[in-house]
Tab-separated table of C-alpha atoms in Angstrom:
chain	number	residue	atom	x	y	z
X	1050	MET	CA	-146.914	-183.840	-25.208
X	1051	THR	CA	-146.434	-180.226	-26.263
X	1052	ASP	CA	-145.517	-178.919	-29.664
X	1053	SER	CA	-141.948	-178.308	-30.792
X	1054	VAL	CA	-140.664	-175.136	-32.392
X	1055	ILE	CA	-137.617	-174.831	-34.609
X	1056	GLU	CA	-136.308	-171.273	-34.772
X	1057	LEU	CA	-134.508	-170.662	-38.079
X	1058	ASP	CA	-131.253	-168.720	-38.130
X	1059	LEU	CA	-131.816	-166.973	-41.448
X	1060	SER	CA	-128.112	-166.196	-41.931
X	1061	VAL	CA	-127.170	-169.816	-42.640
X	1062	PRO	CA	-128.910	-172.784	-44.268
X	1063	TRP	CA	-130.917	-174.889	-41.835
X	1064	GLU	CA	-131.112	-178.681	-41.645
X	1065	PRO	CA	-133.956	-180.283	-39.663
X	1066	PRO	CA	-133.348	-182.828	-36.920
X	1067	GLU	CA	-133.958	-186.475	-37.725
X	1068	PRO	CA	-137.683	-187.113	-37.117
X	1069	PRO	CA	-138.848	-190.184	-35.201
X	1070	ALA	CA	-139.637	-193.158	-37.410
X	1071	PRO	CA	-143.383	-193.320	-38.100
X	1072	ARG	CA	-145.323	-196.533	-37.594
X	1073	ARG	CA	-146.397	-196.465	-41.195
X	1074	ARG	CA	-145.326	-194.441	-44.174
X	1075	LEU	CA	-147.872	-191.714	-44.862
X	1076	GLN	CA	-148.963	-191.062	-48.412
X	1077	ALA	CA	-148.426	-187.585	-49.864
X	1078	ARG	CA	-151.882	-186.222	-50.426
X	1079	TRP	CA	-153.943	-183.334	-49.091
X	1080	VAL	CA	-157.588	-182.875	-48.291
X	1081	ALA	CA	-159.563	-179.838	-47.213
X	1082	ALA	CA	-162.631	-181.266	-45.527
X	1083	ALA	CA	-165.263	-179.213	-43.709
X	1084	ALA	CA	-162.604	-176.652	-42.981
X	1085	VAL	CA	-160.002	-174.443	-44.500
X	1086	LEU	CA	-156.482	-175.816	-44.129
X	1087	ALA	CA	-154.883	-177.757	-47.008
X	1088	VAL	CA	-152.053	-179.953	-45.702
X	1089	THR	CA	-149.413	-182.007	-47.467
X	1090	LEU	CA	-147.210	-184.646	-45.918
X	1091	GLY	CA	-143.459	-184.233	-46.000
X	1092	VAL	CA	-140.396	-183.311	-43.948
X	1093	LEU	CA	-139.916	-179.556	-43.944
X	1094	VAL	CA	-136.579	-178.089	-44.931
X	1095	ALA	CA	-135.626	-174.465	-45.384
X	1096	GLY	CA	-133.563	-172.726	-48.017
X	1097	GLY	CA	-130.672	-170.273	-47.759
X	1098	PRO	CA	-130.652	-166.837	-46.155
X	1099	LEU	CA	-133.752	-164.703	-46.605
X	1100	PRO	CA	-133.714	-161.043	-45.485
X	1101	ASP	CA	-136.341	-160.136	-42.868
X	1102	GLY	CA	-137.617	-163.690	-42.774
X	1103	GLY	CA	-138.522	-163.519	-46.459
X	1104	ARG	CA	-140.777	-160.443	-46.255
X	1105	LEU	CA	-140.685	-158.679	-49.609
X	1106	TYR	CA	-142.810	-155.552	-49.156
X	1107	THR	CA	-145.922	-154.036	-47.559
X	1108	VAL	CA	-148.952	-152.166	-48.926
X	1109	GLN	CA	-150.327	-149.783	-46.308
X	1110	VAL	CA	-153.168	-147.819	-47.943
X	1111	GLN	CA	-156.552	-149.101	-46.681
X	1112	VAL	CA	-156.447	-152.575	-48.193
X	1113	LEU	CA	-159.812	-154.381	-48.066
X	1114	GLU	CA	-158.813	-157.804	-49.396
X	1115	ALA	CA	-155.964	-159.469	-51.264
X	1116	GLN	CA	-155.493	-162.675	-53.273
X	1117	LEU	CA	-152.474	-164.291	-54.912
X	1118	ALA	CA	-152.834	-166.093	-58.237
X	1119	GLY	CA	-150.635	-166.687	-61.255
X	1120	GLY	CA	-147.682	-164.730	-59.886
X	1121	ARG	CA	-149.858	-161.654	-59.303
X	1122	LEU	CA	-151.293	-160.000	-56.223
X	1123	ILE	CA	-154.871	-158.783	-56.720
X	1124	ILE	CA	-155.820	-156.103	-54.179
X	1125	ALA	CA	-159.096	-154.377	-53.380
X	1126	ARG	CA	-158.544	-151.094	-51.545
X	1127	TYR	CA	-159.861	-147.596	-51.128
X	1128	GLN	CA	-158.462	-145.035	-53.531
X	1129	PRO	CA	-156.193	-142.536	-51.737
X	1130	THR	CA	-157.365	-139.492	-53.740
X	1131	ALA	CA	-160.859	-140.438	-54.953
X	1132	PRO	CA	-164.072	-141.821	-53.445
X	1133	GLY	CA	-164.802	-145.515	-53.544
X	1134	PRO	CA	-162.611	-148.625	-53.822
X	1135	MET	CA	-160.512	-149.975	-56.677
X	1136	ILE	CA	-158.983	-153.236	-57.835
X	1137	GLU	CA	-155.289	-153.269	-58.629
X	1138	ALA	CA	-152.837	-155.923	-59.738
X	1139	ARG	CA	-149.221	-156.045	-58.591
X	1140	ARG	CA	-146.348	-158.338	-59.444
X	1141	ALA	CA	-146.133	-160.775	-56.540
X	1142	SER	CA	-142.334	-160.848	-56.462
X	1143	ASP	CA	-141.724	-157.122	-55.920
X	1144	GLY	CA	-145.102	-155.372	-55.620
X	1145	ALA	CA	-144.720	-153.421	-58.877
X	1146	LEU	CA	-148.086	-151.992	-59.983
X	1147	LEU	CA	-149.373	-153.641	-63.169
X	1148	TRP	CA	-152.848	-152.120	-63.588
X	1149	GLU	CA	-155.802	-150.520	-61.797
X	1150	HIS	CA	-159.551	-150.829	-62.294
X	1151	SER	CA	-162.302	-148.852	-60.549
X	1152	THR	CA	-164.921	-150.876	-58.685
X	1153	ASP	CA	-167.531	-150.410	-55.963
X	1154	LEU	CA	-168.345	-151.814	-52.551
X	1155	GLN	CA	-170.906	-154.247	-53.993
X	1156	GLN	CA	-168.253	-156.068	-56.027
X	1157	THR	CA	-166.089	-158.928	-54.773
X	1158	ALA	CA	-162.977	-160.076	-56.639
X	1159	VAL	CA	-162.049	-163.696	-57.347
X	1160	ALA	CA	-158.491	-163.935	-58.653
X	1161	GLY	CA	-157.355	-166.583	-61.113
X	1162	PRO	CA	-154.129	-167.126	-63.050
X	1163	ASP	CA	-155.668	-165.866	-66.324
X	1164	VAL	CA	-158.715	-163.757	-65.386
X	1165	VAL	CA	-160.079	-161.760	-62.453
X	1166	LEU	CA	-163.803	-162.084	-61.732
X	1167	LEU	CA	-165.723	-159.157	-60.245
X	1168	LEU	CA	-168.934	-160.437	-58.666
X	1169	THR	CA	-171.821	-158.084	-57.925
X	1170	GLU	CA	-174.580	-158.833	-55.431
X	1171	SER	CA	-177.116	-156.053	-54.997
X	1172	SER	CA	-180.664	-155.901	-53.678
X	1173	THR	CA	-183.176	-154.473	-56.121
X	1174	GLY	CA	-186.901	-153.829	-56.019
X	1175	ASP	CA	-187.676	-157.343	-57.286
X	1176	GLY	CA	-185.122	-159.264	-55.286
X	1177	VAL	CA	-181.381	-159.830	-55.645
X	1178	SER	CA	-179.638	-159.003	-58.920
X	1179	ASN	CA	-176.284	-160.695	-59.456
X	1180	GLY	CA	-173.782	-159.810	-62.144
X	1181	LEU	CA	-170.313	-160.762	-63.325
X	1182	VAL	CA	-167.530	-158.704	-64.917
X	1183	VAL	CA	-164.408	-160.506	-66.146
X	1184	LEU	CA	-161.010	-158.790	-66.468
X	1185	ASP	CA	-157.805	-159.921	-68.134
X	1186	ALA	CA	-155.473	-160.721	-65.220
X	1187	ALA	CA	-152.419	-159.520	-67.174
X	1188	THR	CA	-153.732	-156.121	-68.303
X	1189	GLY	CA	-156.918	-155.346	-66.335
X	1190	LYS	CA	-158.848	-154.938	-69.603
X	1191	GLU	CA	-162.538	-155.808	-69.354
X	1192	LEU	CA	-163.165	-158.947	-71.417
X	1193	TRP	CA	-166.922	-159.476	-70.962
X	1194	SER	CA	-169.803	-159.136	-68.527
X	1195	ARG	CA	-173.108	-160.857	-67.853
X	1196	PRO	CA	-176.073	-159.711	-65.694
X	1197	ARG	CA	-178.516	-161.738	-63.595
X	1198	ILE	CA	-176.383	-164.781	-62.894
X	1199	GLY	CA	-175.164	-166.471	-59.741
X	1200	PHE	CA	-171.485	-167.420	-59.695
X	1201	GLN	CA	-170.901	-171.083	-58.803
X	1202	GLY	CA	-167.198	-171.673	-59.472
X	1203	THR	CA	-164.491	-172.188	-62.058
X	1204	ASN	CA	-162.964	-175.218	-63.725
X	1205	ALA	CA	-159.986	-174.947	-66.076
X	1206	ALA	CA	-160.963	-172.243	-68.606
X	1207	VAL	CA	-164.692	-172.333	-67.766
X	1208	VAL	CA	-166.698	-170.128	-65.394
X	1209	VAL	CA	-169.768	-171.929	-64.035
X	1210	VAL	CA	-172.819	-169.771	-63.282
X	1211	GLU	CA	-176.507	-170.277	-62.544
X	1212	GLU	CA	-179.028	-168.232	-64.464
X	1213	VAL	CA	-181.307	-166.068	-62.310
X	1214	ARG	CA	-184.653	-166.728	-63.990
X	1215	SER	CA	-186.938	-165.099	-61.418
X	1216	THR	CA	-186.903	-163.757	-57.904
X	1217	THR	CA	-188.580	-166.891	-56.534
X	1218	PRO	CA	-185.979	-168.680	-54.389
X	1219	THR	CA	-185.789	-172.276	-53.293
X	1220	ILE	CA	-188.415	-172.554	-50.543
X	1221	ILE	CA	-187.514	-174.159	-47.233
X	1222	THR	CA	-190.613	-175.061	-45.250
X	1223	GLY	CA	-190.997	-175.468	-41.523
X	1224	LEU	CA	-188.828	-172.555	-40.376
X	1225	PRO	CA	-188.228	-171.345	-37.726
X	1226	ASP	CA	-190.221	-173.669	-35.465
X	1227	GLN	CA	-189.153	-176.961	-37.014
X	1228	ASP	CA	-187.012	-179.306	-34.925
X	1229	PRO	CA	-183.404	-178.569	-35.983
X	1230	GLY	CA	-182.653	-182.278	-35.913
X	1231	VAL	CA	-185.059	-182.882	-38.804
X	1232	ASN	CA	-183.822	-182.317	-42.352
X	1233	TYR	CA	-185.664	-179.345	-43.797
X	1234	ALA	CA	-188.175	-180.068	-46.540
X	1235	ARG	CA	-187.706	-177.969	-49.671
X	1236	THR	CA	-189.366	-177.273	-52.971
X	1237	THR	CA	-186.787	-176.801	-55.706
X	1238	PRO	CA	-187.670	-174.974	-58.936
X	1239	GLU	CA	-186.175	-175.685	-62.336
X	1240	ARG	CA	-182.561	-174.485	-62.478
X	1241	ARG	CA	-180.282	-173.656	-65.392
X	1242	PHE	CA	-176.477	-173.862	-65.170
X	1243	LEU	CA	-174.062	-172.481	-67.776
X	1244	GLY	CA	-170.395	-173.085	-68.434
X	1245	LEU	CA	-168.959	-169.857	-69.895
X	1246	ALA	CA	-165.583	-169.573	-71.608
X	1247	ALA	CA	-163.431	-167.580	-69.179
X	1248	ARG	CA	-161.937	-165.204	-71.761
X	1249	THR	CA	-164.926	-164.664	-74.042
X	1250	GLY	CA	-168.075	-165.412	-72.031
X	1251	THR	CA	-169.435	-167.655	-74.788
X	1252	VAL	CA	-171.572	-170.593	-73.666
X	1253	VAL	CA	-169.516	-173.799	-73.586
X	1254	TRP	CA	-172.251	-175.914	-72.040
X	1255	ASP	CA	-175.848	-175.445	-70.915
X	1256	VAL	CA	-177.606	-177.777	-68.430
X	1257	THR	CA	-181.171	-177.442	-67.145
X	1258	ILE	CA	-182.056	-179.297	-63.936
X	1259	PRO	CA	-185.793	-180.201	-63.806
X	1260	GLU	CA	-187.978	-179.086	-60.922
X	1261	GLY	CA	-187.802	-181.253	-57.822
X	1262	ARG	CA	-184.242	-182.506	-58.360
X	1263	ASP	CA	-181.381	-181.875	-55.947
X	1264	VAL	CA	-177.962	-180.619	-57.072
X	1265	ASP	CA	-174.619	-181.076	-55.326
X	1266	LEU	CA	-171.734	-178.929	-56.570
X	1267	GLY	CA	-168.390	-179.910	-55.072
X	1268	TRP	CA	-165.447	-177.536	-54.693
X	1269	ALA	CA	-161.756	-178.187	-54.117
X	1270	SER	CA	-162.269	-176.811	-50.606
X	1271	PRO	CA	-164.883	-174.731	-48.840
X	1272	TYR	CA	-162.765	-171.611	-49.385
X	1273	GLN	CA	-161.828	-172.191	-53.026
X	1274	SER	CA	-163.908	-171.576	-56.137
X	1275	ARG	CA	-162.554	-174.470	-58.234
X	1276	LEU	CA	-165.395	-176.891	-59.060
X	1277	VAL	CA	-164.547	-180.576	-59.068
X	1278	SER	CA	-167.970	-182.279	-59.216
X	1279	PHE	CA	-171.519	-181.713	-60.466
X	1280	ASP	CA	-174.129	-184.247	-59.271
X	1281	GLU	CA	-177.910	-184.369	-59.754
X	1282	LEU	CA	-180.330	-186.632	-57.845
X	1283	SER	CA	-183.888	-187.260	-59.048
X	1284	PRO	CA	-186.866	-188.143	-56.797
X	1285	THR	CA	-186.699	-191.678	-58.240
X	1286	GLY	CA	-183.132	-192.163	-56.984
X	1287	GLN	CA	-181.232	-191.706	-60.242
X	1288	LEU	CA	-177.868	-190.033	-59.701
X	1289	THR	CA	-176.436	-188.229	-62.725
X	1290	ARG	CA	-172.806	-187.120	-62.704
X	1291	ARG	CA	-171.388	-184.465	-65.015
X	1292	ASP	CA	-167.966	-183.166	-65.908
X	1293	ALA	CA	-167.863	-179.654	-64.456
X	1294	ARG	CA	-165.618	-178.565	-67.359
X	1295	THR	CA	-167.882	-179.691	-70.197
X	1296	GLY	CA	-171.292	-180.320	-68.624
X	1297	ALA	CA	-171.286	-183.780	-70.241
X	1298	VAL	CA	-172.798	-186.738	-68.376
X	1299	THR	CA	-169.995	-189.031	-67.235
X	1300	GLU	CA	-172.084	-191.688	-65.461
X	1301	THR	CA	-175.510	-192.495	-64.038
X	1302	ARG	CA	-176.321	-194.620	-61.003
X	1303	GLN	CA	-179.637	-195.936	-59.717
X	1304	LEU	CA	-179.910	-195.814	-55.935
X	1305	ASP	CA	-182.197	-198.004	-53.892
X	1306	TRP	CA	-183.996	-194.850	-52.776
X	1307	SER	CA	-186.845	-192.550	-53.755
X	1308	GLY	CA	-188.315	-189.424	-52.235
X	1309	ARG	CA	-187.158	-185.879	-51.646
X	1310	SER	CA	-183.683	-185.012	-50.393
X	1311	ALA	CA	-182.871	-182.045	-48.198
X	1312	MET	CA	-179.169	-182.296	-49.082
X	1313	LEU	CA	-176.688	-184.717	-50.579
X	1314	GLY	CA	-172.930	-185.041	-50.582
X	1315	SER	CA	-170.285	-186.948	-52.476
X	1316	GLY	CA	-167.689	-187.026	-49.725
X	1317	TRP	CA	-164.290	-185.895	-50.935
X	1318	LEU	CA	-163.669	-182.154	-51.005
X	1319	ASP	CA	-160.015	-182.148	-51.991
X	1320	GLY	CA	-160.265	-182.193	-55.791
X	1321	SER	CA	-157.840	-185.119	-55.958
X	1322	GLY	CA	-159.794	-187.054	-58.567
X	1323	ARG	CA	-160.246	-190.064	-56.296
X	1324	VAL	CA	-163.268	-192.224	-56.963
X	1325	ARG	CA	-166.269	-191.003	-54.977
X	1326	ASP	CA	-167.632	-194.406	-53.977
X	1327	ARG	CA	-170.218	-193.220	-51.442
X	1328	LEU	CA	-173.195	-190.872	-51.580
X	1329	VAL	CA	-174.769	-189.386	-48.450
X	1330	VAL	CA	-178.464	-188.480	-48.808
X	1331	TYR	CA	-180.356	-186.498	-46.152
X	1332	PRO	CA	-184.054	-187.391	-46.646
X	1333	ALA	CA	-186.368	-184.383	-46.288
X	1334	GLY	CA	-188.529	-184.454	-43.155
X	1335	GLU	CA	-186.437	-187.175	-41.500
X	1336	ARG	CA	-183.500	-187.299	-39.119
X	1337	GLY	CA	-179.959	-188.246	-40.068
X	1338	ALA	CA	-178.750	-189.534	-43.420
X	1339	ASP	CA	-178.604	-192.620	-45.619
X	1340	VAL	CA	-175.257	-193.749	-47.022
X	1341	TYR	CA	-175.199	-195.546	-50.393
X	1342	ASP	CA	-172.607	-197.627	-52.194
X	1343	LEU	CA	-172.355	-196.122	-55.675
X	1344	ALA	CA	-170.988	-199.347	-57.149
X	1345	THR	CA	-174.250	-201.195	-56.443
X	1346	GLY	CA	-176.710	-198.416	-55.598
X	1347	GLY	CA	-177.522	-200.263	-52.380
X	1348	LYS	CA	-178.017	-198.623	-49.008
X	1349	LEU	CA	-175.166	-199.352	-46.608
X	1350	PHE	CA	-176.499	-197.837	-43.381
X	1351	ARG	CA	-178.612	-195.132	-41.781
X	1352	TRP	CA	-176.674	-192.566	-39.782
X	1353	ALA	CA	-178.858	-191.217	-36.991
X	1354	GLY	CA	-176.851	-188.053	-36.404
X	1355	ASP	CA	-176.994	-186.146	-33.141
X	1356	GLY	CA	-180.401	-184.518	-33.514
X	1357	GLY	CA	-178.852	-181.128	-34.212
X	1358	GLY	CA	-178.443	-181.105	-37.962
X	1359	THR	CA	-174.834	-182.334	-38.001
X	1360	SER	CA	-173.578	-183.629	-41.349
X	1361	LEU	CA	-171.140	-186.384	-42.309
X	1362	PHE	CA	-168.007	-185.656	-44.295
X	1363	ARG	CA	-165.336	-187.945	-45.688
X	1364	CYS	CA	-162.308	-187.878	-43.432
X	1365	THR	CA	-160.053	-190.656	-44.791
X	1366	GLU	CA	-160.333	-193.682	-47.048
X	1367	ARG	CA	-161.937	-195.628	-44.176
X	1368	ILE	CA	-164.037	-193.219	-42.152
X	1369	PHE	CA	-166.640	-190.473	-42.156
X	1370	CYS	CA	-166.342	-187.770	-39.498
X	1371	ALA	CA	-168.968	-185.701	-37.713
X	1372	ASN	CA	-168.903	-183.118	-34.947
X	1373	ASP	CA	-171.857	-183.617	-32.623
X	1374	GLY	CA	-171.123	-180.642	-30.378
X	1375	THR	CA	-169.308	-182.708	-27.757
X	1376	GLY	CA	-166.374	-183.679	-29.933
X	1377	LEU	CA	-165.332	-185.529	-33.072
X	1378	THR	CA	-166.845	-188.915	-33.965
X	1379	ALA	CA	-165.534	-191.277	-36.643
X	1380	VAL	CA	-167.744	-193.958	-38.252
X	1381	ASP	CA	-166.910	-196.745	-40.681
X	1382	ILE	CA	-167.773	-195.812	-44.302
X	1383	THR	CA	-169.320	-199.252	-44.973
X	1384	THR	CA	-171.028	-200.300	-41.729
X	1385	GLY	CA	-171.650	-196.955	-40.021
X	1386	LYS	CA	-170.307	-198.397	-36.765
X	1387	PRO	CA	-168.492	-195.886	-34.528
X	1388	ARG	CA	-164.718	-196.220	-34.683
X	1389	TRP	CA	-163.847	-193.697	-31.984
X	1390	HIS	CA	-164.928	-190.470	-30.311
X	1391	LEU	CA	-162.672	-187.572	-29.328
X	1392	ASP	CA	-164.053	-185.283	-26.631
X	1393	GLY	CA	-163.499	-181.561	-26.872
X	1394	PRO	CA	-162.912	-179.403	-29.968
X	1395	GLY	CA	-163.879	-181.502	-32.951
X	1396	MET	CA	-163.152	-179.463	-36.045
X	1397	VAL	CA	-161.069	-181.204	-38.713
X	1398	ALA	CA	-158.756	-178.570	-40.140
X	1399	GLY	CA	-157.048	-180.914	-42.614
X	1400	PHE	CA	-155.194	-184.202	-42.766
X	1401	ALA	CA	-152.130	-185.921	-44.153
X	1402	GLY	CA	-152.300	-189.643	-44.766
X	1403	GLU	CA	-153.721	-191.302	-41.663
X	1404	ARG	CA	-153.303	-188.222	-39.485
X	1405	LEU	CA	-155.932	-185.543	-38.870
X	1406	LEU	CA	-155.282	-181.970	-37.813
X	1407	VAL	CA	-157.980	-180.931	-35.365
X	1408	GLY	CA	-158.761	-177.512	-34.015
X	1409	THR	CA	-161.367	-175.047	-32.886
X	1410	PHE	CA	-162.581	-171.503	-33.503
X	1411	ALA	CA	-161.687	-170.563	-29.937
X	1412	GLN	CA	-160.877	-166.930	-30.681
X	1413	MET	CA	-163.672	-164.362	-30.946
X	1414	ASN	CA	-164.461	-163.543	-34.609
X	1415	ALA	CA	-161.614	-165.787	-35.781
X	1416	ILE	CA	-161.199	-166.213	-39.544
X	1417	GLN	CA	-159.060	-169.348	-39.244
X	1418	PRO	CA	-159.071	-172.058	-36.557
X	1419	THR	CA	-156.602	-172.629	-33.743
X	1420	LEU	CA	-155.017	-176.080	-33.986
X	1421	THR	CA	-155.224	-178.267	-30.887
X	1422	GLY	CA	-153.551	-181.472	-31.981
X	1423	ILE	CA	-152.665	-184.202	-34.471
X	1424	VAL	CA	-154.845	-187.319	-34.287
X	1425	ASP	CA	-154.288	-190.866	-35.560
X	1426	SER	CA	-157.449	-191.407	-37.654
X	1427	ARG	CA	-157.305	-195.178	-37.142
X	1428	THR	CA	-157.631	-195.031	-33.356
X	1429	GLY	CA	-158.602	-191.456	-32.434
X	1430	THR	CA	-155.417	-191.157	-30.364
X	1431	VAL	CA	-153.963	-187.665	-29.994
X	1432	VAL	CA	-150.367	-188.277	-31.075
X	1433	ARG	CA	-149.299	-184.653	-30.703
X	1434	LYS	CA	-150.755	-181.656	-28.899
X	1435	LEU	CA	-150.326	-178.231	-30.453
X	1436	ALA	CA	-150.315	-175.138	-28.267
X	1437	ASP	CA	-151.922	-172.022	-29.744
X	1438	TRP	CA	-150.748	-172.452	-33.340
X	1439	ARG	CA	-153.334	-170.963	-35.669
X	1440	VAL	CA	-153.970	-171.637	-39.329
X	1441	LEU	CA	-152.301	-168.968	-41.456
X	1442	GLY	CA	-153.924	-169.199	-44.851
X	1443	THR	CA	-155.628	-171.108	-47.619
X	1444	GLY	CA	-154.959	-171.663	-51.281
X	1445	GLY	CA	-151.636	-173.474	-50.983
X	1446	SER	CA	-150.419	-176.990	-50.242
X	1447	ARG	CA	-148.118	-176.016	-47.364
X	1448	PRO	CA	-149.408	-176.174	-43.750
X	1449	LEU	CA	-148.621	-172.611	-42.680
X	1450	VAL	CA	-149.347	-171.505	-39.121
X	1451	TRP	CA	-148.797	-168.527	-36.839
X	1452	ARG	CA	-148.711	-167.794	-33.116
X	1453	PRO	CA	-148.877	-164.499	-31.221
X	1454	VAL	CA	-145.792	-163.402	-29.288
X	1455	ASP	CA	-147.418	-160.337	-27.765
X	1456	GLU	CA	-150.193	-157.908	-28.685
X	1457	ARG	CA	-148.214	-156.513	-31.642
X	1458	THR	CA	-145.986	-159.369	-32.807
X	1459	ALA	CA	-146.429	-162.866	-34.240
X	1460	ILE	CA	-144.197	-165.652	-35.487
X	1461	LEU	CA	-144.939	-167.467	-38.758
X	1462	GLY	CA	-144.018	-171.064	-39.442
X	1463	GLU	CA	-144.638	-174.272	-41.356
X	1464	LEU	CA	-146.009	-177.370	-39.625
X	1465	ASP	CA	-144.794	-180.893	-40.349
X	1466	PRO	CA	-147.829	-183.168	-39.728
X	1467	ALA	CA	-145.595	-186.234	-39.463
X	1468	THR	CA	-143.617	-184.943	-36.474
X	1469	GLY	CA	-145.637	-182.034	-35.093
X	1470	THR	CA	-142.656	-179.676	-35.344
X	1471	VAL	CA	-143.001	-176.101	-36.586
X	1472	ALA	CA	-140.179	-174.410	-38.510
X	1473	VAL	CA	-140.408	-170.655	-37.921
X	1474	PHE	CA	-139.498	-168.620	-40.993
X	1475	ALA	CA	-140.506	-165.052	-40.071
X	1476	THR	CA	-141.502	-162.593	-37.372
X	1477	ALA	CA	-144.343	-160.170	-38.174
X	1478	GLY	CA	-144.945	-156.790	-36.546
X	1479	ASN	CA	-148.121	-154.684	-36.453
X	1480	TRP	CA	-150.044	-157.948	-36.149
X	1481	PHE	CA	-153.347	-156.991	-34.553
X	1482	GLY	CA	-155.862	-159.830	-34.434
X	1483	ASP	CA	-156.602	-162.514	-36.999
X	1484	PRO	CA	-154.962	-162.213	-40.431
X	1485	ALA	CA	-156.625	-162.871	-43.790
X	1486	CYS	CA	-154.015	-164.688	-45.864
X	1487	SER	CA	-153.545	-166.084	-49.351
X	1488	VAL	CA	-150.907	-168.510	-50.620
X	1489	ASP	CA	-149.733	-169.114	-54.183
X	1490	GLY	CA	-146.580	-171.099	-54.889
X	1491	ARG	CA	-143.773	-169.593	-52.817
X	1492	PHE	CA	-145.632	-166.362	-52.012
X	1493	LEU	CA	-147.688	-165.584	-48.905
X	1494	ALA	CA	-149.795	-162.427	-48.496
X	1495	CYS	CA	-151.425	-161.526	-45.160
X	1496	LEU	CA	-153.788	-158.648	-44.437
X	1497	VAL	CA	-154.003	-157.366	-40.859
X	1498	GLY	CA	-155.772	-154.143	-39.933
X	1499	GLY	CA	-155.724	-152.733	-43.462
X	1500	GLU	CA	-151.981	-153.321	-43.931
X	1501	LEU	CA	-150.808	-156.007	-46.342
X	1502	SER	CA	-147.475	-157.833	-46.089
X	1503	VAL	CA	-146.041	-160.227	-48.683
X	1504	TRP	CA	-143.427	-162.885	-47.924
X	1505	ARG	CA	-141.411	-165.310	-50.015
X	1506	LEU	CA	-141.661	-168.747	-48.410
X	1507	PRO	CA	-138.466	-170.742	-47.723
X	1508	ASN	CA	-137.329	-173.259	-50.315
X	1509	ARG	CA	-138.126	-176.926	-49.973
X	1510	ARG	CA	-135.413	-179.424	-50.760
């Protein structure tokens, strides 16, 4: 079954065709798991006429990167009349310049609704020196700065950083000759994490993790900086959970385990607040992983893995997923028994309810994956094939996709995971290669070949 495309006549309102009745009503929730696409369930509808498919304006002067946040467009670009790059803020709705701030090539911007973070990573004589400069997102005024820290993420009005105490890194032993199927053994030094008030830089909380303990910081998605979890596992098997906003301990669990972990994971990566009822521990020097029930602390099963260092991630309420190189495998979260295996590209690019969006990085140097189909997570059945639709951007809750028309032109659309249909809302020119896109509310910004275009997305009814 091939994918369907709905071409929108932008001169009149559009009503979608009646979708086929699903077997089961899908819940409206989104998850970004081991990939980059955030997807929500729902029937897509479009609004009234939008000129030029909703494109508002373009910025053509050597743009390096762009992010949307809080109704603003934060751009890093080269200065047209001076050496070096700069950061500038524009109003997302019309591109009006709000402020400019000089920067350098070693700084990376992270845009938020209230502040803009400028992160510096530079090699020095004694190692790597990291720094942070925080700007007011409304005015561009420098609020505060802090040297020798590693940025970890944000949560509400708090910026979470790790103090750089010395140049001695975490040591991973056994490289490069160690069998890649064996979890790398590590020695972990004492670590200190700080929660800093976003507008003042004052310390809100201060947590020191003793030597030999493993830390798992969970983000809303792999491509977002919003922290949603902060877990610590001791060699005796005690799991300590903290609120990433306050640093306060929220619960402790004793696992039926002791030793040294190479990695651990809590499962959900969507920031939904759902109870994380499983913990996956990868014992150092061993193969595979152990899965624990956090309600009892008991071990549920050992997952052998594929011998190539593949990790488990939470796919739905019922299953873990893993890509073993030959395809996508689903295992039961309680027994570890295989549910199904899907040959071929096995990347999970997002899911809605019981349906997974799968894809692959088939294109050379692709930033976002190409979707290949929609899969029923209960059976592994491909319920809809998708032909050459590629993920358009991250940071929003709408499944936006694009597809090349020719070497210079692309069409942009929104995918309905329930039906597999794509509603096309714009045609883009000067589209050379993979775009880097950002989504915030009803605005979409895409950077292709140094030229930035901003669109207003169609209304939802």
